[in-house]
CSV table of C-alpha atoms and ligand atoms in Angstrom, one decimal:
chain,number,residue,atom,x,y,z
A,1,MET,CA,-0.1,0.1,0.3
A,2,LYS,CA,1.2,3.8,-0.8
A,3,PHE,CA,0.0,7.0,0.4
A,4,ASP,CA,0.7,10.1,-1.6
A,5,LEU,CA,-0.3,13.6,-0.3
A,6,LEU,CA,-1.6,15.7,-3.0
A,7,HIS,CA,-2.2,18.9,-1.0
A,8,THR,CA,-1.9,20.1,2.4
A,9,ASP,CA,-4.8,23.0,3.3
A,10,ILE,CA,-3.1,26.3,4.3
A,11,ASN,CA,-5.6,27.3,7.1
A,12,SER,CA,-5.8,23.9,8.9
A,13,LYS,CA,-4.2,20.5,8.7
A,14,ALA,CA,-6.6,19.5,6.3
A,15,ARG,CA,-5.0,16.9,3.5
A,16,ALA,CA,-5.9,15.5,0.1
A,17,GLY,CA,-4.3,12.4,-0.7
A,18,VAL,CA,-4.7,8.8,-2.9
A,19,ILE,CA,-3.9,5.4,-1.0
A,20,THR,CA,-3.1,3.1,-3.5
A,21,THR,CA,-3.5,-0.9,-2.7
A,22,ASP,CA,-3.7,-4.2,-5.0
A,23,HIS,CA,-7.6,-3.4,-5.4
A,24,GLY,CA,-7.1,0.0,-6.5
A,25,VAL,CA,-7.2,3.7,-5.6
A,26,ILE,CA,-8.9,5.5,-2.1
A,27,GLU,CA,-9.2,9.2,-2.6
A,28,THR,CA,-8.9,11.0,0.5
A,29,PRO,CA,-10.6,12.1,2.7
A,30,ILE,CA,-12.9,9.1,2.4
A,31,PHE,CA,-16.0,7.8,4.1
A,32,MET,CA,-15.8,4.1,4.6
A,33,PRO,CA,-19.2,2.4,4.3
A,34,VAL,CA,-19.8,-0.1,7.0
A,35,GLY,CA,-20.4,-3.7,5.7
A,36,THR,CA,-20.4,-5.5,9.0
A,37,ALA,CA,-21.0,-9.0,7.5
A,38,GLY,CA,-20.2,-8.8,4.1
A,39,THR,CA,-23.3,-6.4,3.0
A,40,VAL,CA,-24.0,-2.7,3.3
A,41,LYS,CA,-27.5,-3.4,4.8
A,42,GLY,CA,-30.0,-3.0,2.1
A,43,VAL,CA,-27.7,-2.2,-0.9
A,44,HIS,CA,-26.7,-4.4,-3.7
A,45,GLN,CA,-23.3,-4.3,-4.6
A,46,ARG,CA,-23.8,-2.9,-8.2
A,47,GLU,CA,-26.1,-0.2,-6.5
A,48,LEU,CA,-23.3,0.8,-4.0
A,49,LYS,CA,-20.8,0.8,-7.1
A,50,ASP,CA,-23.2,2.7,-9.5
A,51,ASP,CA,-24.7,5.2,-7.3
A,52,ILE,CA,-22.6,5.6,-3.8
A,53,ASN,CA,-19.1,4.7,-5.7
A,54,PRO,CA,-17.2,4.0,-2.6
A,55,ASP,CA,-13.5,3.2,-3.1
A,56,ILE,CA,-13.8,1.0,0.2
A,57,ILE,CA,-16.1,-0.7,2.1
A,58,LEU,CA,-15.7,-1.9,5.8
A,59,GLY,CA,-16.0,-5.4,7.2
A,60,ASN,CA,-16.1,-6.8,10.4
A,61,THR,CA,-14.0,-9.9,11.8
A,62,TYR,CA,-16.0,-10.6,14.9
A,63,HIS,CA,-19.0,-10.9,12.7
A,64,LEU,CA,-17.3,-12.8,10.0
A,65,TYR,CA,-15.9,-15.1,12.0
A,66,LEU,CA,-19.0,-16.0,13.8
A,67,ARG,CA,-20.8,-16.1,10.3
A,68,PRO,CA,-20.1,-17.4,7.5
A,69,LYS,CA,-16.8,-18.3,9.5
A,70,THR,CA,-13.4,-18.3,8.0
A,71,GLU,CA,-13.3,-21.7,6.4
A,72,ILE,CA,-16.4,-20.9,3.8
A,73,LEU,CA,-14.6,-17.8,2.9
A,74,GLU,CA,-11.6,-19.0,2.6
A,75,LYS,CA,-12.6,-21.6,-0.1
A,76,ALA,CA,-14.4,-18.7,-1.7
A,77,GLY,CA,-10.8,-17.4,-2.1
A,78,GLY,CA,-11.5,-14.6,0.5
A,79,LEU,CA,-14.3,-12.0,1.5
A,80,HIS,CA,-13.7,-9.7,-2.1
A,81,LYS,CA,-14.7,-13.0,-4.1
A,82,PHE,CA,-17.3,-14.3,-1.7
A,83,MET,CA,-19.5,-11.1,-1.9
A,84,ASN,CA,-18.6,-10.3,-5.6
A,85,TRP,CA,-16.8,-7.0,-4.5
A,86,ASP,CA,-13.6,-6.3,-6.7
A,87,ARG,CA,-12.5,-3.0,-4.9
A,88,ASN,CA,-11.1,-2.1,-1.0
A,89,ILE,CA,-12.0,-3.9,1.9
A,90,LEU,CA,-10.9,-2.8,5.7
A,91,THR,CA,-11.9,-5.2,8.6
A,92,ASP,CA,-11.8,-4.1,12.3
A,93,SER,CA,-10.4,-6.8,14.3
A,94,GLY,CA,-13.2,-7.5,16.5
A,95,GLY,CA,-12.0,-6.2,19.6
A,96,PHE,CA,-14.4,-3.7,19.5
A,97,GLN,CA,-17.4,-5.3,18.9
A,98,VAL,CA,-16.8,-8.4,21.6
A,99,TYR,CA,-16.7,-5.1,23.9
A,100,SER,CA,-19.7,-3.7,22.7
A,101,LEU,CA,-21.6,-6.6,21.4
A,102,SER,CA,-21.4,-9.6,23.7
A,103,GLY,CA,-22.2,-8.5,27.0
A,104,ARG,CA,-20.7,-11.9,28.4
A,105,ARG,CA,-16.7,-11.1,27.8
A,106,LYS,CA,-13.6,-11.7,29.8
A,107,ILE,CA,-10.5,-9.7,29.0
A,108,LYS,CA,-7.2,-10.8,29.8
A,109,GLU,CA,-3.7,-10.6,29.2
A,110,GLU,CA,-3.8,-13.5,27.1
A,111,GLY,CA,-6.7,-12.3,24.7
A,112,VAL,CA,-10.8,-12.1,25.2
A,113,LYS,CA,-12.8,-15.0,25.7
A,114,PHE,CA,-16.5,-14.0,24.8
A,115,LYS,CA,-20.0,-15.5,24.1
A,116,SER,CA,-21.5,-15.4,20.7
A,117,HIS,CA,-24.3,-12.9,20.3
A,118,ILE,CA,-26.0,-15.6,17.7
A,119,ASP,CA,-26.0,-19.0,19.4
A,120,GLY,CA,-24.3,-18.2,22.9
A,121,SER,CA,-21.2,-20.3,22.1
A,122,TYR,CA,-17.9,-19.5,23.7
A,123,HIS,CA,-15.1,-18.2,21.7
A,124,PHE,CA,-11.5,-16.6,22.0
A,125,PHE,CA,-9.9,-13.8,20.5
A,126,SER,CA,-6.4,-13.2,20.7
A,127,PRO,CA,-4.0,-10.9,18.7
A,128,GLU,CA,-2.6,-14.2,17.3
A,129,ASN,CA,-5.7,-15.7,16.1
A,130,VAL,CA,-7.2,-12.3,14.9
A,131,MET,CA,-4.6,-11.6,12.6
A,132,GLU,CA,-4.9,-15.3,11.1
A,133,ILE,CA,-8.6,-14.5,11.0
A,134,GLN,CA,-8.0,-11.5,8.9
A,135,ARG,CA,-5.9,-13.2,6.6
A,136,THR,CA,-8.1,-15.5,5.9
A,137,ILE,CA,-10.9,-12.6,5.3
A,138,GLY,CA,-8.5,-11.0,3.3
A,139,ALA,CA,-9.1,-7.6,3.5
A,140,ASP,CA,-6.8,-4.8,2.3
A,141,ILE,CA,-6.3,-2.9,5.2
A,142,ILE,CA,-6.7,-4.9,8.8
A,143,MET,CA,-6.8,-3.5,12.1
A,144,ALA,CA,-4.3,-4.6,15.2
A,145,PHE,CA,-6.1,-6.3,18.2
A,146,ASP,CA,-6.8,-3.3,20.6
A,147,GLU,CA,-8.8,-2.7,23.8
A,148,CYS,CA,-11.0,0.2,23.0
A,149,THR,CA,-10.9,1.6,26.5
A,150,PRO,CA,-14.6,2.1,27.9
A,151,TYR,CA,-15.6,5.5,28.3
A,152,PRO,CA,-15.6,7.3,31.1
A,153,CYS,CA,-12.8,5.4,32.8
A,154,ASP,CA,-10.3,6.5,35.3
A,155,TYR,CA,-6.7,7.4,34.6
A,156,ARG,CA,-4.9,4.3,35.9
A,157,TYR,CA,-7.7,2.2,34.1
A,158,ALA,CA,-7.2,4.1,30.7
A,159,GLN,CA,-3.4,3.7,31.3
A,160,ARG,CA,-3.4,0.1,32.0
A,161,SER,CA,-5.6,-0.5,29.0
A,162,MET,CA,-3.4,1.4,26.7
A,163,HIS,CA,-0.1,-0.4,28.0
A,164,MET,CA,-1.9,-3.9,27.2
A,165,THR,CA,-3.0,-2.3,23.8
A,166,HIS,CA,0.8,-1.6,23.2
A,167,ARG,CA,1.8,-5.2,24.2
A,168,TRP,CA,-1.1,-6.6,22.1
A,169,LEU,CA,-0.1,-4.5,19.1
A,170,ASP,CA,3.7,-5.7,19.6
A,171,ARG,CA,1.9,-9.4,19.4
A,172,CYS,CA,0.2,-8.6,16.2
A,173,ILE,CA,3.3,-7.6,14.4
A,174,ASN,CA,5.3,-10.7,15.5
A,175,HIS,CA,2.4,-13.0,14.3
A,176,LEU,CA,1.9,-11.7,11.1
A,177,GLU,CA,5.5,-11.8,9.9
A,178,LYS,CA,4.8,-15.6,10.3
A,179,VAL,CA,1.1,-15.6,8.7
A,180,PRO,CA,1.7,-14.9,4.7
A,181,THR,CA,-1.0,-13.1,2.6
A,182,LYS,CA,-3.3,-16.2,1.2
A,183,TYR,CA,-4.8,-14.8,-2.3
A,184,GLY,CA,-1.8,-13.6,-3.8
A,185,TYR,CA,-2.4,-9.5,-3.0
A,186,ASP,CA,-1.2,-7.6,-0.4
A,187,GLN,CA,-2.6,-7.1,3.0
A,188,ALA,CA,-1.9,-3.3,5.0
A,189,PHE,CA,-1.7,-3.2,9.0
A,190,PHE,CA,-2.9,0.0,11.0
A,191,PRO,CA,-2.0,0.1,14.6
A,192,ILE,CA,-4.6,1.9,16.8
A,193,VAL,CA,-4.0,4.7,19.4
A,194,GLN,CA,-5.7,4.7,22.5
A,195,GLY,CA,-5.3,6.4,26.0
A,196,SER,CA,-9.0,7.2,26.4
A,197,THR,CA,-9.5,11.4,27.1
A,198,PHE,CA,-6.3,12.1,28.6
A,199,LYS,CA,-3.8,14.0,26.7
A,200,ASP,CA,-0.5,12.8,28.2
A,201,LEU,CA,-2.1,9.1,27.5
A,202,ARG,CA,-2.8,9.8,24.0
A,203,ALA,CA,0.7,11.8,23.5
A,204,GLN,CA,2.2,8.5,24.6
A,205,SER,CA,0.2,6.3,22.7
A,206,ALA,CA,0.5,8.1,19.2
A,207,GLU,CA,4.8,8.0,20.1
A,208,TYR,CA,4.5,4.4,20.3
A,209,ILE,CA,2.0,3.8,17.8
A,210,ALA,CA,4.5,6.0,15.1
A,211,ASN,CA,7.4,4.2,16.0
A,212,ALA,CA,5.7,1.0,15.0
A,213,GLY,CA,6.3,2.3,11.4
A,214,ALA,CA,3.2,0.8,9.8
A,215,VAL,CA,1.9,2.3,6.4
A,216,GLY,CA,-1.1,3.8,8.0
A,217,ASN,CA,-2.4,4.2,11.4
A,218,ALA,CA,-6.0,4.5,13.2
A,219,ILE,CA,-7.2,6.5,16.2
A,220,GLY,CA,-9.5,4.6,18.4
A,221,GLY,CA,-11.4,4.8,21.8
A,222,LEU,CA,-13.1,7.8,20.6
A,223,SER,CA,-16.8,8.3,19.7
A,224,VAL,CA,-17.8,6.3,22.7
A,225,GLY,CA,-20.0,9.0,24.0
A,226,GLU,CA,-17.5,11.4,24.7
A,227,PRO,CA,-18.3,14.9,24.1
A,228,ALA,CA,-17.4,16.5,20.4
A,229,GLU,CA,-14.6,18.8,21.9
A,230,GLU,CA,-12.9,16.0,23.9
A,231,MET,CA,-13.0,14.0,20.6
A,232,TYR,CA,-11.1,17.0,18.9
A,233,GLU,CA,-9.0,18.1,21.7
A,234,MET,CA,-7.4,14.2,21.3
A,235,CYS,CA,-7.0,14.2,17.6
A,236,GLU,CA,-5.3,17.6,17.7
A,237,VAL,CA,-2.8,15.8,20.0
A,238,VAL,CA,-2.6,12.9,18.0
A,239,THR,CA,-2.2,14.1,14.6
A,240,ASN,CA,0.5,16.4,15.8
A,241,ILE,CA,2.7,13.3,16.6
A,242,LEU,CA,1.5,10.5,14.0
A,243,PRO,CA,3.3,10.9,10.6
A,244,LYS,CA,2.4,13.5,7.9
A,245,ASP,CA,3.1,11.2,5.2
A,246,LYS,CA,1.1,8.1,6.5
A,247,PRO,CA,-3.0,8.0,6.2
A,248,ARG,CA,-4.7,8.4,9.4
A,249,TYR,CA,-7.9,6.5,10.5
A,250,LEU,CA,-10.4,8.1,13.1
A,251,MET,CA,-12.6,4.7,14.1
A,252,GLY,CA,-16.3,4.9,14.2
A,253,VAL,CA,-16.5,8.9,13.4
A,254,GLY,CA,-19.3,10.3,12.7
A,255,THR,CA,-21.8,12.8,12.3
A,256,PRO,CA,-21.1,15.3,9.1
A,257,ILE,CA,-20.0,18.1,11.6
A,258,ASN,CA,-17.4,15.4,13.2
A,259,ILE,CA,-16.4,14.3,10.1
A,260,LEU,CA,-15.7,18.1,8.9
A,261,GLU,CA,-14.1,19.5,11.9
A,262,ASN,CA,-11.4,16.1,12.0
A,263,ILE,CA,-10.7,16.8,8.3
A,264,ALA,CA,-9.5,20.2,9.6
A,265,LEU,CA,-7.6,18.4,12.3
A,266,GLY,CA,-5.4,15.9,9.7
A,267,ILE,CA,-7.7,13.1,9.6
A,268,ASP,CA,-8.1,11.1,6.3
A,269,MET,CA,-10.5,7.9,7.1
A,270,PHE,CA,-13.8,7.5,8.7
A,271,ASP,CA,-16.2,5.3,9.2
A,272,CYS,CA,-19.5,5.3,11.3
A,273,VAL,CA,-22.9,3.5,11.4
A,274,MET,CA,-24.7,6.4,11.6
A,275,PRO,CA,-25.9,7.1,7.8
A,276,THR,CA,-27.1,3.3,7.4
A,277,ARG,CA,-28.4,2.9,10.9
A,278,ASN,CA,-30.1,6.1,11.3
A,279,ALA,CA,-31.3,5.4,7.4
A,280,ARG,CA,-33.2,2.5,8.8
A,281,ASN,CA,-35.2,4.6,11.2
A,282,GLY,CA,-36.0,7.3,8.6
A,283,MET,CA,-33.4,10.0,10.0
A,284,LEU,CA,-32.2,11.6,6.6
A,285,PHE,CA,-29.3,13.6,6.3
A,286,THR,CA,-29.2,16.6,4.1
A,287,SER,CA,-27.0,19.8,3.6
A,288,GLU,CA,-29.8,21.9,5.1
A,289,GLY,CA,-29.8,19.5,8.2
A,290,PHE,CA,-31.7,16.3,9.7
A,291,ILE,CA,-35.0,15.2,8.3
A,292,ASN,CA,-37.1,12.6,10.4
A,293,ILE,CA,-39.1,11.6,7.3
A,294,LYS,CA,-41.6,9.7,9.3
A,295,ASN,CA,-42.6,13.0,11.0
A,296,LYS,CA,-46.2,14.2,10.3
A,297,LYS,CA,-45.5,17.3,8.3
A,298,TRP,CA,-43.7,15.5,5.4
A,299,ALA,CA,-47.2,13.6,4.7
A,300,ASP,CA,-48.3,15.8,2.0
A,301,ASP,CA,-44.7,17.2,0.9
A,302,TYR,CA,-44.4,16.3,-2.9
A,303,SER,CA,-40.6,17.8,-3.1
A,304,PRO,CA,-38.1,15.7,-3.8
A,305,ILE,CA,-36.2,13.8,-0.9
A,306,ASP,CA,-33.2,16.4,-1.6
A,307,PRO,CA,-33.3,18.6,-4.4
A,308,MET,CA,-29.8,19.1,-4.0
A,309,GLY,CA,-29.8,15.3,-4.2
A,310,ASN,CA,-26.6,13.4,-4.9
A,311,THR,CA,-28.0,10.3,-6.0
A,312,TRP,CA,-30.7,9.5,-8.1
A,313,VAL,CA,-33.2,8.4,-5.0
A,314,ASP,CA,-33.3,11.9,-4.3
A,315,THR,CA,-35.0,13.1,-7.4
A,316,ASP,CA,-36.8,10.1,-8.3
A,317,TYR,CA,-38.8,10.1,-4.9
A,318,SER,CA,-40.8,12.5,-3.0
A,319,LYS,CA,-41.0,13.0,0.8
A,320,ALA,CA,-44.6,12.3,1.1
A,321,TYR,CA,-43.7,8.8,-1.0
A,322,LEU,CA,-40.8,7.9,1.5
A,323,ARG,CA,-42.7,9.0,4.7
A,324,HIS,CA,-45.4,6.7,3.4
A,325,LEU,CA,-43.4,3.6,3.1
A,326,PHE,CA,-41.8,4.1,6.5
A,327,VAL,CA,-45.3,4.3,7.7
A,328,ALA,CA,-45.8,1.4,6.0
A,329,ASP,CA,-43.0,-0.1,7.0
A,330,GLU,CA,-42.1,-1.2,3.5
A,331,TYR,CA,-38.3,-2.4,3.3
A,332,LEU,CA,-37.9,-0.1,-0.1
A,333,GLY,CA,-38.3,2.9,2.3
A,334,LYS,CA,-35.0,1.6,4.4
A,335,GLN,CA,-33.3,1.2,1.0
A,336,ILE,CA,-34.0,4.3,-0.4
A,337,ALA,CA,-32.9,6.2,3.1
A,338,THR,CA,-29.8,4.3,2.6
A,339,ILE,CA,-28.6,5.0,-0.3
A,340,HIS,CA,-29.7,8.9,0.2
A,341,ASN,CA,-27.9,8.8,3.6
A,342,LEU,CA,-24.5,7.3,2.2
A,343,GLY,CA,-24.8,9.5,-0.8
A,344,PHE,CA,-24.6,12.6,1.3
A,345,TYR,CA,-21.6,11.2,3.4
A,346,MET,CA,-19.9,10.3,0.0
A,347,TRP,CA,-20.6,14.0,-1.2
A,348,LEU,CA,-19.3,15.4,1.9
A,349,VAL,CA,-16.0,14.0,1.8
A,350,ARG,CA,-15.5,14.5,-1.9
A,351,GLU,CA,-16.7,18.0,-1.6
A,352,ALA,CA,-14.2,18.9,1.1
A,353,ARG,CA,-11.4,17.2,-1.0
A,354,ARG,CA,-12.4,19.5,-3.6
A,355,GLN,CA,-12.1,22.5,-1.5
A,356,ILE,CA,-8.9,21.0,0.0
A,357,ILE,CA,-7.3,21.2,-3.5
A,358,ALA,CA,-9.0,24.6,-4.2
A,359,GLY,CA,-7.8,26.0,-0.7
A,360,THR,CA,-11.1,27.4,-0.1
A,361,PHE,CA,-11.9,24.5,2.6
A,362,TYR,CA,-11.6,26.4,6.1
A,363,ALA,CA,-14.3,28.8,4.7
A,364,TRP,CA,-16.4,26.1,3.3
A,365,LYS,CA,-16.2,24.2,6.6
A,366,GLU,CA,-17.3,26.7,8.8
A,367,LYS,CA,-20.3,27.7,6.2
A,368,MET,CA,-21.4,23.8,5.9
A,369,VAL,CA,-21.1,23.4,10.2
A,370,LYS,CA,-23.9,26.0,10.5
A,371,GLN,CA,-26.0,25.1,7.6
A,372,MET,CA,-26.0,21.3,9.1
A,373,ALA,CA,-26.9,22.4,12.6
A,374,THR,CA,-30.3,22.8,12.0
A,375,ARG,CA,-33.0,20.5,12.5
A,376,LEU,CA,-35.5,20.7,9.7
B,401,NEZ,C1,-17.7,-2.5,10.2
B,401,NEZ,C2,-16.8,-1.8,11.1
B,401,NEZ,C3,-17.9,-1.3,12.1
B,401,NEZ,C4,-17.2,-0.6,13.3
B,401,NEZ,C5,-15.7,0.3,13.0
B,401,NEZ,C6,-15.0,0.7,14.1
B,401,NEZ,C7,-15.3,0.3,15.1
B,401,NEZ,C8,-14.4,0.8,16.5
B,401,NEZ,C9,-15.0,2.4,17.2
B,401,NEZ,N1,-16.2,2.9,16.4
B,401,NEZ,C10,-16.8,3.7,17.3
B,401,NEZ,N2,-15.4,4.1,18.5
B,401,NEZ,C11,-14.6,3.0,17.9
B,401,NEZ,C12,-13.4,3.0,18.5
B,401,NEZ,C13,-12.8,1.6,17.9
B,401,NEZ,C14,-11.5,0.9,18.8
B,401,NEZ,O1,-10.9,2.0,19.6
B,401,NEZ,N3,-10.7,0.0,18.5
B,401,NEZ,C15,-11.2,-0.7,17.2
B,401,NEZ,N4,-10.7,-1.4,17.2
B,401,NEZ,N5,-12.4,-0.2,16.8
B,401,NEZ,C16,-13.4,0.7,17.1
B,401,NEZ,C17,-15.0,-1.2,12.1
B,401,NEZ,C18,-15.5,-1.7,11.4
């Protein structure tokens, strides 16, 4: 994997770049749609390509390991072939999902014992076996096995959790050297910065991760309930330490405003379940603010979903029709809203990239942040 920095904004730390892997280029800043179990819920791969056109989507080690299981993926020749997606895929390492999904889990130095949320069976993730699972899934970018430090927590806990994540990072790196890639293309490995919301721990973790010398770096432990101001403060500290010539991935972020503010702080890659999860609840993101399509006020509004729309659904269907689909619980409603929200997020980061290259990003960002804060 290589990263070319094309342009850095003069009024902020925003950057425009290109990541190149064996499955094509990724123009940054980029938003990565969440495709947890090998599908972006409710959207065909063909629709994804034609209408949303993401350079990369996310998969999840925890979910894919439990279902369809690694042997099924291996026989298919990896996740790309299994789901018929020939562009980039990034998989998270599963640590976060174990911490957030399976209520029953025991975190020890060796690894994490957990109960499957599907059938209650017991499983064990360690830095070593999670590296093997990600080799088998075959994503182009794979994440270190870390502990996403719960929020809030006291300093002692954050410090011990951070050091364990650093020890687990060393075990991931050592093991990866012993397990060759399985399908003939390269897999990039990203370590993850922790340290909760303590500036000194964040600086310490950023130094440790920077010293690992990986081709890309991630910031974890945020977007876990902390106030946005604290998220921005931690990103400021960490992006001042992480190398400039490597992409920076801020995990699980965020709202459109979070994304613009963090692009200004030097973040290149984002993922978030909001556009897809909120879509399924009828919450639409537009450049003028939020729309809850189930609200009665849209019942006889025959205007397009979003006149400024970025995808064909925005002008093919009216607000009244989309509201009817949600009220009637028709699953076409969820599909339309998902394509709309993902189209909005892709537009937002592409427009940010255009503004950075034009040198007008900062003023545009300030205008957009004000404009999107309204609730329609
Ligand atoms: C499919 C998929 C879904 C979700 C993710 C990111 C999930 C995610 C976080 N989401 C919000 N905050 C988060 C923090 C962390 C973190 O500290 N470490 C890891 N490994 N993942 C995180 C990756 C892939």
